[in-house]
Amino acid sequence: MMKLTGLLRTFRILKNVSYRQYSCARRLVLGIETSCDDTGAAVVDENGAILGEGFESQMKIHLDNGGVIPHIAVHFHKENIKSVVSSALENSKINLEDVSAIAVTTKPGLKGSLLVGVTYAKKLAEESEKPLIPVHHMEAHALTARLLHEIPFPFLCLLASGGHCQLTLVKGVNEFLLLGDSMHNSPGEVLDKIARRLKLQNLPECYEMSGGKAIDYMARDGDPTAFNFPLSMTHYRDCNFSFSGFVSYSMTTIRREEEKNDVPADGVIPSVRDFCASLLQGYAVHLSHRILRAFAFCEQENLIASNQRTLVFSGGVACNAYIKTALEHLCTSSLNAKFYVPPPKLCTDNGVMIAWNGMEKLKANIDILPHTENLVPDPDCPLGIDTRSSVSKASIKIKSPKLDMKEREDILLSSS
């Protein structure tokens, strides 16, 4: 019996040694994400395989509070960071010593939230003497699709979320040209605000959904032509975005519909599904208009060849089925462009995108810092080189894209 026990113990040791040797032969990056309210960590290898993840969401907490409250976000990051990173390593079946580098979000984001991730990453790096790789949150979103697809540079990327709406030309792992940015509110923030005004949280099917997800859900059976949302910034020949007009039109229209239908204080307007579909239709047209101009500008400046058009759509708003399908239709019907969207799990904030961005940098020998480096969070860091003024000076005229009834039906069916 003792011989058998000894043999089993030896087998386990040899098995672990064999795996450790194999894992060390590959380059592995641990990624840590704490830029806003989600605590995420993951390990990826150089081939894009996701070895393991850890994740804790604060969405329910912030839904109850009507939005992200920074000091509450920091509290839960501090509470979760150790267990999330431990889960990522355990699920990957590796130890910290097996990773080649530790990547961490350092910019942009909520300062306190960023600091939690950076501080913990530095602690791990010092303990293991592993190099650190600072990651720009928006650059990581833009490159996530390359984890799953072979997408050559350059490509156009639309980043839309609760904090940003940016159009960028991605020329390389750390080469970004900013073509357009949100001038006022972000698209995700506006969707959440309108969802609260519609009182969608009072509907049982939408109770635990974010505002954007609830609007997308309600739009599935709606008529996108029922309400005529005004087109935004059509007289500006640039690639910037504005979503404030969606707010003002929504508030006025919802109040009018409530009065017309005598809706109770906690009730929802009868035409809510049509309203949500029309809202997303307005979003799709606004985004498409700027994308068309961005491609025209890049081709005029010889930044992209007309036969190599590619659009990547990422960020939290890329989870919206209606908008995603509308942009895919734009690429296939009007642009003859390839279209990529990461799966919903990788569109929202996560550790995988940080680990993958770290891996892309590691392979390109970019931004690899010694563990002794003093990383400082930069909450307001811009994305890439700002070329918005050049786009504006080019003054390229683009007609607002229109979808006929059949095309609208296709989009509605695809998002169901």
mmCIF file of N, CA, C and O in Angstrom, residues 286-368:
data_model
loop_
_atom_site.group_PDB
_atom_site.id
_atom_site.type_symbol
_atom_site.label_atom_id
_atom_site.label_comp_id
_atom_site.label_asym_id
_atom_site.label_seq_id
_atom_site.Cartn_x
_atom_site.Cartn_y
_atom_site.Cartn_z
ATOM 1 N N HIS A 286 -26.627 57.864 -36.907
ATOM 2 C CA HIS A 286 -25.597 58.807 -36.471
ATOM 3 C C HIS A 286 -24.200 58.163 -36.534
ATOM 4 O O HIS A 286 -23.251 58.750 -37.069
ATOM 5 N N LEU A 287 -24.081 56.953 -36.008
ATOM 6 C CA LEU A 287 -22.791 56.261 -36.025
ATOM 7 C C LEU A 287 -22.351 55.950 -37.450
ATOM 8 O O LEU A 287 -21.177 56.134 -37.807
ATOM 9 N N SER A 288 -23.297 55.504 -38.273
ATOM 10 C CA SER A 288 -22.972 55.152 -39.669
ATOM 11 C C SER A 288 -22.482 56.355 -40.452
ATOM 12 O O SER A 288 -21.546 56.249 -41.257
ATOM 13 N N HIS A 289 -23.104 57.504 -40.219
ATOM 14 C CA HIS A 289 -22.722 58.737 -40.924
ATOM 15 C C HIS A 289 -21.258 59.077 -40.675
ATOM 16 O O HIS A 289 -20.510 59.424 -41.593
ATOM 17 N N ARG A 290 -20.822 58.952 -39.406
ATOM 18 C CA ARG A 290 -19.441 59.280 -39.044
ATOM 19 C C ARG A 290 -18.460 58.212 -39.567
ATOM 20 O O ARG A 290 -17.334 58.523 -39.973
ATOM 21 N N ILE A 291 -18.898 56.965 -39.560
ATOM 22 C CA ILE A 291 -18.043 55.883 -40.068
ATOM 23 C C ILE A 291 -17.787 56.065 -41.564
ATOM 24 O O ILE A 291 -16.656 55.894 -42.038
ATOM 25 N N LEU A 292 -18.827 56.413 -42.310
ATOM 26 C CA LEU A 292 -18.661 56.642 -43.749
ATOM 27 C C LEU A 292 -17.645 57.752 -44.009
ATOM 28 O O LEU A 292 -16.783 57.631 -44.894
ATOM 29 N N ARG A 293 -17.724 58.832 -43.234
ATOM 30 C CA ARG A 293 -16.766 59.937 -43.426
ATOM 31 C C ARG A 293 -15.357 59.511 -43.017
ATOM 32 O O ARG A 293 -14.371 59.920 -43.659
ATOM 33 N N ALA A 294 -15.244 58.720 -41.972
ATOM 34 C CA ALA A 294 -13.917 58.270 -41.526
ATOM 35 C C ALA A 294 -13.231 57.441 -42.607
ATOM 36 O O ALA A 294 -12.036 57.628 -42.889
ATOM 37 N N PHE A 295 -13.972 56.529 -43.222
ATOM 38 C CA PHE A 295 -13.383 55.742 -44.306
ATOM 39 C C PHE A 295 -12.994 56.636 -45.486
ATOM 40 O O PHE A 295 -11.917 56.473 -46.077
ATOM 41 N N ALA A 296 -13.870 57.592 -45.814
ATOM 42 C CA ALA A 296 -13.580 58.501 -46.932
ATOM 43 C C ALA A 296 -12.309 59.306 -46.653
ATOM 44 O O ALA A 296 -11.463 59.481 -47.544
ATOM 45 N N PHE A 297 -12.153 59.785 -45.418
ATOM 46 C CA PHE A 297 -10.964 60.560 -45.053
ATOM 47 C C PHE A 297 -9.707 59.694 -45.130
ATOM 48 O O PHE A 297 -8.685 60.122 -45.695
ATOM 49 N N CYS A 298 -9.762 58.496 -44.569
ATOM 50 C CA CYS A 298 -8.590 57.614 -44.554
ATOM 51 C C CYS A 298 -8.146 57.241 -45.965
ATOM 52 O O CYS A 298 -6.945 57.153 -46.248
ATOM 53 N N GLU A 299 -9.112 57.054 -46.844
ATOM 54 C CA GLU A 299 -8.765 56.713 -48.229
ATOM 55 C C GLU A 299 -8.218 57.934 -48.966
ATOM 56 O O GLU A 299 -7.272 57.821 -49.754
ATOM 57 N N GLN A 300 -8.782 59.098 -48.692
ATOM 58 C CA GLN A 300 -8.291 60.335 -49.311
ATOM 59 C C GLN A 300 -6.851 60.618 -48.898
ATOM 60 O O GLN A 300 -6.039 61.110 -49.690
ATOM 61 N N GLU A 301 -6.509 60.289 -47.651
ATOM 62 C CA GLU A 301 -5.158 60.530 -47.127
ATOM 63 C C GLU A 301 -4.235 59.327 -47.315
ATOM 64 O O GLU A 301 -3.128 59.302 -46.765
ATOM 65 N N ASN A 302 -4.705 58.322 -48.070
ATOM 66 C CA ASN A 302 -3.923 57.107 -48.330
ATOM 67 C C ASN A 302 -3.516 56.368 -47.052
ATOM 68 O O ASN A 302 -2.419 55.798 -46.953
ATOM 69 N N LEU A 303 -4.410 56.385 -46.085
ATOM 70 C CA LEU A 303 -4.174 55.678 -44.831
ATOM 71 C C LEU A 303 -4.753 54.263 -44.873
ATOM 72 O O LEU A 303 -4.289 53.373 -44.150
ATOM 73 N N ILE A 304 -5.785 54.076 -45.709
ATOM 74 C CA ILE A 304 -6.407 52.766 -45.916
ATOM 75 C C ILE A 304 -6.709 52.629 -47.405
ATOM 76 O O ILE A 304 -7.214 53.576 -48.021
ATOM 77 N N ALA A 305 -6.440 51.465 -47.954
ATOM 78 C CA ALA A 305 -6.796 51.207 -49.354
ATOM 79 C C ALA A 305 -8.283 50.862 -49.440
ATOM 80 O O ALA A 305 -8.832 50.218 -48.541
ATOM 81 N N SER A 306 -8.929 51.291 -50.506
ATOM 82 C CA SER A 306 -10.369 51.071 -50.657
ATOM 83 C C SER A 306 -10.733 49.591 -50.719
ATOM 84 O O SER A 306 -11.869 49.217 -50.429
ATOM 85 N N ASN A 307 -9.772 48.749 -51.085
ATOM 86 C CA ASN A 307 -10.045 47.307 -51.157
ATOM 87 C C ASN A 307 -9.608 46.564 -49.898
ATOM 88 O O ASN A 307 -9.580 45.338 -49.865
ATOM 89 N N GLN A 308 -9.255 47.330 -48.852
ATOM 90 C CA GLN A 308 -8.833 46.710 -47.589
ATOM 91 C C GLN A 308 -9.582 47.322 -46.407
ATOM 92 O O GLN A 308 -9.029 47.486 -45.319
ATOM 93 N N ARG A 309 -10.836 47.637 -46.625
ATOM 94 C CA ARG A 309 -11.622 48.263 -45.558
ATOM 95 C C ARG A 309 -12.005 47.234 -44.486
ATOM 96 O O ARG A 309 -12.513 46.170 -44.784
ATOM 97 N N THR A 310 -11.761 47.614 -43.241
ATOM 98 C CA THR A 310 -12.140 46.770 -42.099
ATOM 99 C C THR A 310 -12.634 47.669 -40.982
ATOM 100 O O THR A 310 -11.995 48.678 -40.653
ATOM 101 N N LEU A 311 -13.769 47.297 -40.387
ATOM 102 C CA LEU A 311 -14.302 48.022 -39.236
ATOM 103 C C LEU A 311 -14.409 47.058 -38.062
ATOM 104 O O LEU A 311 -14.996 45.986 -38.167
ATOM 105 N N VAL A 312 -13.827 47.464 -36.933
ATOM 106 C CA VAL A 312 -13.978 46.741 -35.670
ATOM 107 C C VAL A 312 -14.874 47.577 -34.764
ATOM 108 O O VAL A 312 -14.674 48.789 -34.628
ATOM 109 N N PHE A 313 -15.853 46.954 -34.158
ATOM 110 C CA PHE A 313 -16.795 47.617 -33.249
ATOM 111 C C PHE A 313 -16.614 46.984 -31.884
ATOM 112 O O PHE A 313 -16.784 45.781 -31.713
ATOM 113 N N SER A 314 -16.251 47.795 -30.873
ATOM 114 C CA SER A 314 -15.979 47.249 -29.553
ATOM 115 C C SER A 314 -16.422 48.229 -28.475
ATOM 116 O O SER A 314 -16.789 49.369 -28.748
ATOM 117 N N GLY A 315 -16.370 47.781 -27.222
ATOM 118 C CA GLY A 315 -16.901 48.555 -26.106
ATOM 119 C C GLY A 315 -18.286 48.047 -25.733
ATOM 120 O O GLY A 315 -18.907 47.270 -26.457
ATOM 121 N N GLY A 316 -18.783 48.495 -24.591
ATOM 122 C CA GLY A 316 -20.051 47.990 -24.076
ATOM 123 C C GLY A 316 -21.226 48.121 -25.008
ATOM 124 O O GLY A 316 -22.095 47.239 -25.070
ATOM 125 N N VAL A 317 -21.289 49.210 -25.788
ATOM 126 C CA VAL A 317 -22.412 49.429 -26.704
ATOM 127 C C VAL A 317 -22.386 48.420 -27.853
ATOM 128 O O VAL A 317 -23.413 48.172 -28.489
ATOM 129 N N ALA A 318 -21.236 47.803 -28.102
ATOM 130 C CA ALA A 318 -21.144 46.780 -29.155
ATOM 131 C C ALA A 318 -21.923 45.516 -28.789
ATOM 132 O O ALA A 318 -22.108 44.636 -29.636
ATOM 133 N N CYS A 319 -22.385 45.425 -27.542
ATOM 134 C CA CYS A 319 -23.263 44.309 -27.145
ATOM 135 C C CYS A 319 -24.676 44.510 -27.673
ATOM 136 O O CYS A 319 -25.481 43.568 -27.662
ATOM 137 N N ASN A 320 -25.001 45.737 -28.108
ATOM 138 C CA ASN A 320 -26.352 46.049 -28.568
ATOM 139 C C ASN A 320 -26.602 45.391 -29.923
ATOM 140 O O ASN A 320 -25.971 45.727 -30.920
ATOM 141 N N ALA A 321 -27.546 44.443 -29.952
ATOM 142 C CA ALA A 321 -27.782 43.650 -31.163
ATOM 143 C C ALA A 321 -28.284 44.506 -32.313
ATOM 144 O O ALA A 321 -27.907 44.288 -33.473
ATOM 145 N N TYR A 322 -29.147 45.478 -32.027
ATOM 146 C CA TYR A 322 -29.709 46.311 -33.093
ATOM 147 C C TYR A 322 -28.608 47.129 -33.771
ATOM 148 O O TYR A 322 -28.466 47.126 -34.998
ATOM 149 N N ILE A 323 -27.806 47.829 -32.961
ATOM 150 C CA ILE A 323 -26.750 48.679 -33.515
ATOM 151 C C ILE A 323 -25.702 47.836 -34.225
ATOM 152 O O ILE A 323 -25.228 48.182 -35.316
ATOM 153 N N LYS A 324 -25.338 46.725 -33.627
ATOM 154 C CA LYS A 324 -24.337 45.837 -34.230
ATOM 155 C C LYS A 324 -24.800 45.360 -35.607
ATOM 156 O O LYS A 324 -24.036 45.375 -36.574
ATOM 157 N N THR A 325 -26.059 44.948 -35.704
ATOM 158 C CA THR A 325 -26.579 44.456 -36.979
ATOM 159 C C THR A 325 -26.660 45.580 -38.004
ATOM 160 O O THR A 325 -26.389 45.370 -39.193
ATOM 161 N N ALA A 326 -27.012 46.776 -37.563
ATOM 162 C CA ALA A 326 -27.083 47.920 -38.474
ATOM 163 C C ALA A 326 -25.707 48.252 -39.049
ATOM 164 O O ALA A 326 -25.571 48.526 -40.251
ATOM 165 N N LEU A 327 -24.672 48.222 -38.208
ATOM 166 C CA LEU A 327 -23.324 48.534 -38.688
ATOM 167 C C LEU A 327 -22.784 47.423 -39.588
ATOM 168 O O LEU A 327 -22.063 47.692 -40.550
ATOM 169 N N GLU A 328 -23.146 46.191 -39.273
ATOM 170 C CA GLU A 328 -22.750 45.089 -40.162
ATOM 171 C C GLU A 328 -23.400 45.248 -41.532
ATOM 172 O O GLU A 328 -22.770 45.030 -42.567
ATOM 173 N N HIS A 329 -24.669 45.668 -41.536
ATOM 174 C CA HIS A 329 -25.373 45.917 -42.796
ATOM 175 C C HIS A 329 -24.689 47.044 -43.582
ATOM 176 O O HIS A 329 -24.526 46.956 -44.796
ATOM 177 N N LEU A 330 -24.269 48.095 -42.872
ATOM 178 C CA LEU A 330 -23.563 49.204 -43.516
ATOM 179 C C LEU A 330 -22.294 48.701 -44.206
ATOM 180 O O LEU A 330 -22.006 49.071 -45.351
ATOM 181 N N CYS A 331 -21.538 47.863 -43.498
ATOM 182 C CA CYS A 331 -20.272 47.366 -44.045
ATOM 183 C C CYS A 331 -20.486 46.473 -45.257
ATOM 184 O O CYS A 331 -19.755 46.571 -46.252
ATOM 185 N N THR A 332 -21.479 45.617 -45.201
ATOM 186 C CA THR A 332 -21.689 44.673 -46.303
ATOM 187 C C THR A 332 -22.390 45.300 -47.492
ATOM 188 O O THR A 332 -22.091 44.967 -48.647
ATOM 189 N N SER A 333 -23.317 46.250 -47.249
ATOM 190 C CA SER A 333 -24.126 46.790 -48.345
ATOM 191 C C SER A 333 -23.560 48.066 -48.955
ATOM 192 O O SER A 333 -23.721 48.309 -50.146
ATOM 193 N N SER A 334 -22.884 48.890 -48.148
ATOM 194 C CA SER A 334 -22.428 50.194 -48.643
ATOM 195 C C SER A 334 -20.915 50.320 -48.768
ATOM 196 O O SER A 334 -20.422 51.058 -49.612
ATOM 197 N N LEU A 335 -20.181 49.615 -47.927
ATOM 198 C CA LEU A 335 -18.737 49.844 -47.852
ATOM 199 C C LEU A 335 -17.890 48.709 -48.430
ATOM 200 O O LEU A 335 -16.695 48.897 -48.651
ATOM 201 N N ASN A 336 -18.483 47.561 -48.625
ATOM 202 C CA ASN A 336 -17.708 46.378 -49.019
ATOM 203 C C ASN A 336 -16.529 46.198 -48.068
ATOM 204 O O ASN A 336 -15.375 46.014 -48.469
ATOM 205 N N ALA A 337 -16.854 46.261 -46.771
ATOM 206 C CA ALA A 337 -15.832 46.190 -45.730
ATOM 207 C C ALA A 337 -16.027 44.959 -44.859
ATOM 208 O O ALA A 337 -17.145 44.480 -44.677
ATOM 209 N N LYS A 338 -14.940 44.471 -44.295
ATOM 210 C CA LYS A 338 -15.014 43.392 -43.318
ATOM 211 C C LYS A 338 -15.447 44.001 -41.983
ATOM 212 O O LYS A 338 -15.084 45.141 -41.666
ATOM 213 N N PHE A 339 -16.202 43.235 -41.218
ATOM 214 C CA PHE A 339 -16.765 43.743 -39.963
ATOM 215 C C PHE A 339 -16.521 42.728 -38.853
ATOM 216 O O PHE A 339 -16.808 41.542 -39.014
ATOM 217 N N TYR A 340 -15.960 43.212 -37.739
ATOM 218 C CA TYR A 340 -15.661 42.330 -36.606
ATOM 219 C C TYR A 340 -16.186 42.938 -35.312
ATOM 220 O O TYR A 340 -16.029 44.145 -35.069
ATOM 221 N N VAL A 341 -16.799 42.102 -34.493
ATOM 222 C CA VAL A 341 -17.241 42.494 -33.157
ATOM 223 C C VAL A 341 -16.863 41.374 -32.191
ATOM 224 O O VAL A 341 -17.215 40.214 -32.430
ATOM 225 N N PRO A 342 -16.153 41.676 -31.105
ATOM 226 C CA PRO A 342 -15.883 40.626 -30.116
ATOM 227 C C PRO A 342 -17.193 40.132 -29.509
ATOM 228 O O PRO A 342 -18.207 40.847 -29.543
ATOM 229 N N PRO A 343 -17.219 38.934 -28.959
ATOM 230 C CA PRO A 343 -18.425 38.460 -28.278
ATOM 231 C C PRO A 343 -18.757 39.396 -27.107
ATOM 232 O O PRO A 343 -17.854 40.055 -26.567
ATOM 233 N N PRO A 344 -20.033 39.456 -26.711
ATOM 234 C CA PRO A 344 -20.439 40.403 -25.650
ATOM 235 C C PRO A 344 -19.568 40.356 -24.400
ATOM 236 O O PRO A 344 -19.256 41.396 -23.816
ATOM 237 N N LYS A 345 -19.166 39.172 -24.006
ATOM 238 C CA LYS A 345 -18.351 39.031 -22.795
ATOM 239 C C LYS A 345 -17.037 39.801 -22.896
ATOM 240 O O LYS A 345 -16.492 40.266 -21.890
ATOM 241 N N LEU A 346 -16.513 39.945 -24.123
ATOM 242 C CA LEU A 346 -15.242 40.637 -24.317
ATOM 243 C C LEU A 346 -15.414 42.080 -24.776
ATOM 244 O O LEU A 346 -14.432 42.801 -24.956
ATOM 245 N N CYS A 347 -16.675 42.510 -24.982
ATOM 246 C CA CYS A 347 -16.932 43.912 -25.334
ATOM 247 C C CYS A 347 -16.948 44.795 -24.100
ATOM 248 O O CYS A 347 -16.496 45.938 -24.126
ATOM 249 N N THR A 348 -17.505 44.260 -23.006
ATOM 250 C CA THR A 348 -17.500 45.004 -21.755
ATOM 251 C C THR A 348 -16.125 44.870 -21.108
ATOM 252 O O THR A 348 -15.281 44.094 -21.562
ATOM 253 N N ASP A 349 -15.882 45.616 -20.043
ATOM 254 C CA ASP A 349 -14.570 45.594 -19.398
ATOM 255 C C ASP A 349 -14.252 44.204 -18.852
ATOM 256 O O ASP A 349 -15.105 43.568 -18.224
ATOM 257 N N ASN A 350 -13.032 43.742 -19.072
ATOM 258 C CA ASN A 350 -12.638 42.403 -18.661
ATOM 259 C C ASN A 350 -11.124 42.284 -18.593
ATOM 260 O O ASN A 350 -10.398 43.101 -19.150
ATOM 261 N N GLY A 351 -10.664 41.247 -17.926
ATOM 262 C CA GLY A 351 -9.225 41.032 -17.800
ATOM 263 C C GLY A 351 -8.585 40.467 -19.045
ATOM 264 O O GLY A 351 -7.391 40.664 -19.281
ATOM 265 N N VAL A 352 -9.378 39.767 -19.860
ATOM 266 C CA VAL A 352 -8.833 39.131 -21.069
ATOM 267 C C VAL A 352 -8.240 40.178 -22.010
ATOM 268 O O VAL A 352 -7.145 40.003 -22.550
ATOM 269 N N MET A 353 -8.969 41.281 -22.219
ATOM 270 C CA MET A 353 -8.497 42.289 -23.180
ATOM 271 C C MET A 353 -7.195 42.939 -22.698
ATOM 272 O O MET A 353 -6.345 43.310 -23.518
ATOM 273 N N ILE A 354 -7.037 43.055 -21.380
ATOM 274 C CA ILE A 354 -5.811 43.643 -20.841
ATOM 275 C C ILE A 354 -4.646 42.664 -21.004
ATOM 276 O O ILE A 354 -3.539 43.050 -21.394
ATOM 277 N N ALA A 355 -4.919 41.395 -20.720
ATOM 278 C CA ALA A 355 -3.872 40.380 -20.892
ATOM 279 C C ALA A 355 -3.452 40.281 -22.356
ATOM 280 O O ALA A 355 -2.257 40.171 -22.666
ATOM 281 N N TRP A 356 -4.442 40.340 -23.274
ATOM 282 C CA TRP A 356 -4.105 40.227 -24.697
ATOM 283 C C TRP A 356 -3.330 41.447 -25.184
ATOM 284 O O TRP A 356 -2.382 41.320 -25.955
ATOM 285 N N ASN A 357 -3.720 42.631 -24.739
ATOM 286 C CA ASN A 357 -2.969 43.824 -25.116
ATOM 287 C C ASN A 357 -1.541 43.737 -24.580
ATOM 288 O O ASN A 357 -0.582 44.108 -25.271
ATOM 289 N N GLY A 358 -1.415 43.207 -23.361
ATOM 290 C CA GLY A 358 -0.076 42.998 -22.807
ATOM 291 C C GLY A 358 0.726 42.021 -23.639
ATOM 292 O O GLY A 358 1.923 42.214 -23.880
ATOM 293 N N MET A 359 0.061 40.972 -24.126
ATOM 294 C CA MET A 359 0.754 39.988 -24.959
ATOM 295 C C MET A 359 1.183 40.590 -26.294
ATOM 296 O O MET A 359 2.293 40.341 -26.782
ATOM 297 N N GLU A 360 0.296 41.387 -26.905
ATOM 298 C CA GLU A 360 0.660 42.052 -28.172
ATOM 299 C C GLU A 360 1.889 42.940 -27.953
ATOM 300 O O GLU A 360 2.792 42.982 -28.794
ATOM 301 N N LYS A 361 1.927 43.647 -26.831
ATOM 302 C CA LYS A 361 3.072 44.510 -26.538
ATOM 303 C C LYS A 361 4.317 43.688 -26.237
ATOM 304 O O LYS A 361 5.433 44.058 -26.633
ATOM 305 N N LEU A 362 4.140 42.576 -25.534
ATOM 306 C CA LEU A 362 5.278 41.728 -25.212
ATOM 307 C C LEU A 362 5.914 41.178 -26.487
ATOM 308 O O LEU A 362 7.140 41.186 -26.651
ATOM 309 N N LYS A 363 5.080 40.720 -27.421
ATOM 310 C CA LYS A 363 5.604 40.168 -28.675
ATOM 311 C C LYS A 363 6.276 41.242 -29.534
ATOM 312 O O LYS A 363 7.206 40.947 -30.284
ATOM 313 N N ALA A 364 5.781 42.483 -29.406
ATOM 314 C CA ALA A 364 6.358 43.583 -30.190
ATOM 315 C C ALA A 364 7.461 44.323 -29.431
ATOM 316 O O ALA A 364 8.036 45.281 -29.944
ATOM 317 N N ASN A 365 7.749 43.868 -28.191
ATOM 318 C CA ASN A 365 8.768 44.492 -27.335
ATOM 319 C C ASN A 365 8.467 45.981 -27.101
ATOM 320 O O ASN A 365 9.332 46.848 -27.247
ATOM 321 N N ILE A 366 7.203 46.268 -26.721
ATOM 322 C CA ILE A 366 6.749 47.637 -26.483
ATOM 323 C C ILE A 366 6.281 47.790 -25.038
ATOM 324 O O ILE A 366 5.550 46.940 -24.523
ATOM 325 N N ASP A 367 6.700 48.859 -24.370
ATOM 326 C CA ASP A 367 6.225 49.217 -23.026
ATOM 327 C C ASP A 367 6.459 48.126 -21.979
ATOM 328 O O ASP A 367 5.654 47.943 -21.066
ATOM 329 N N ILE A 368 7.566 47.410 -22.079
ATOM 330 C CA ILE A 368 7.879 46.392 -21.074
ATOM 331 C C ILE A 368 8.772 47.041 -20.021
ATOM 332 O O ILE A 368 9.910 47.416 -20.305
#
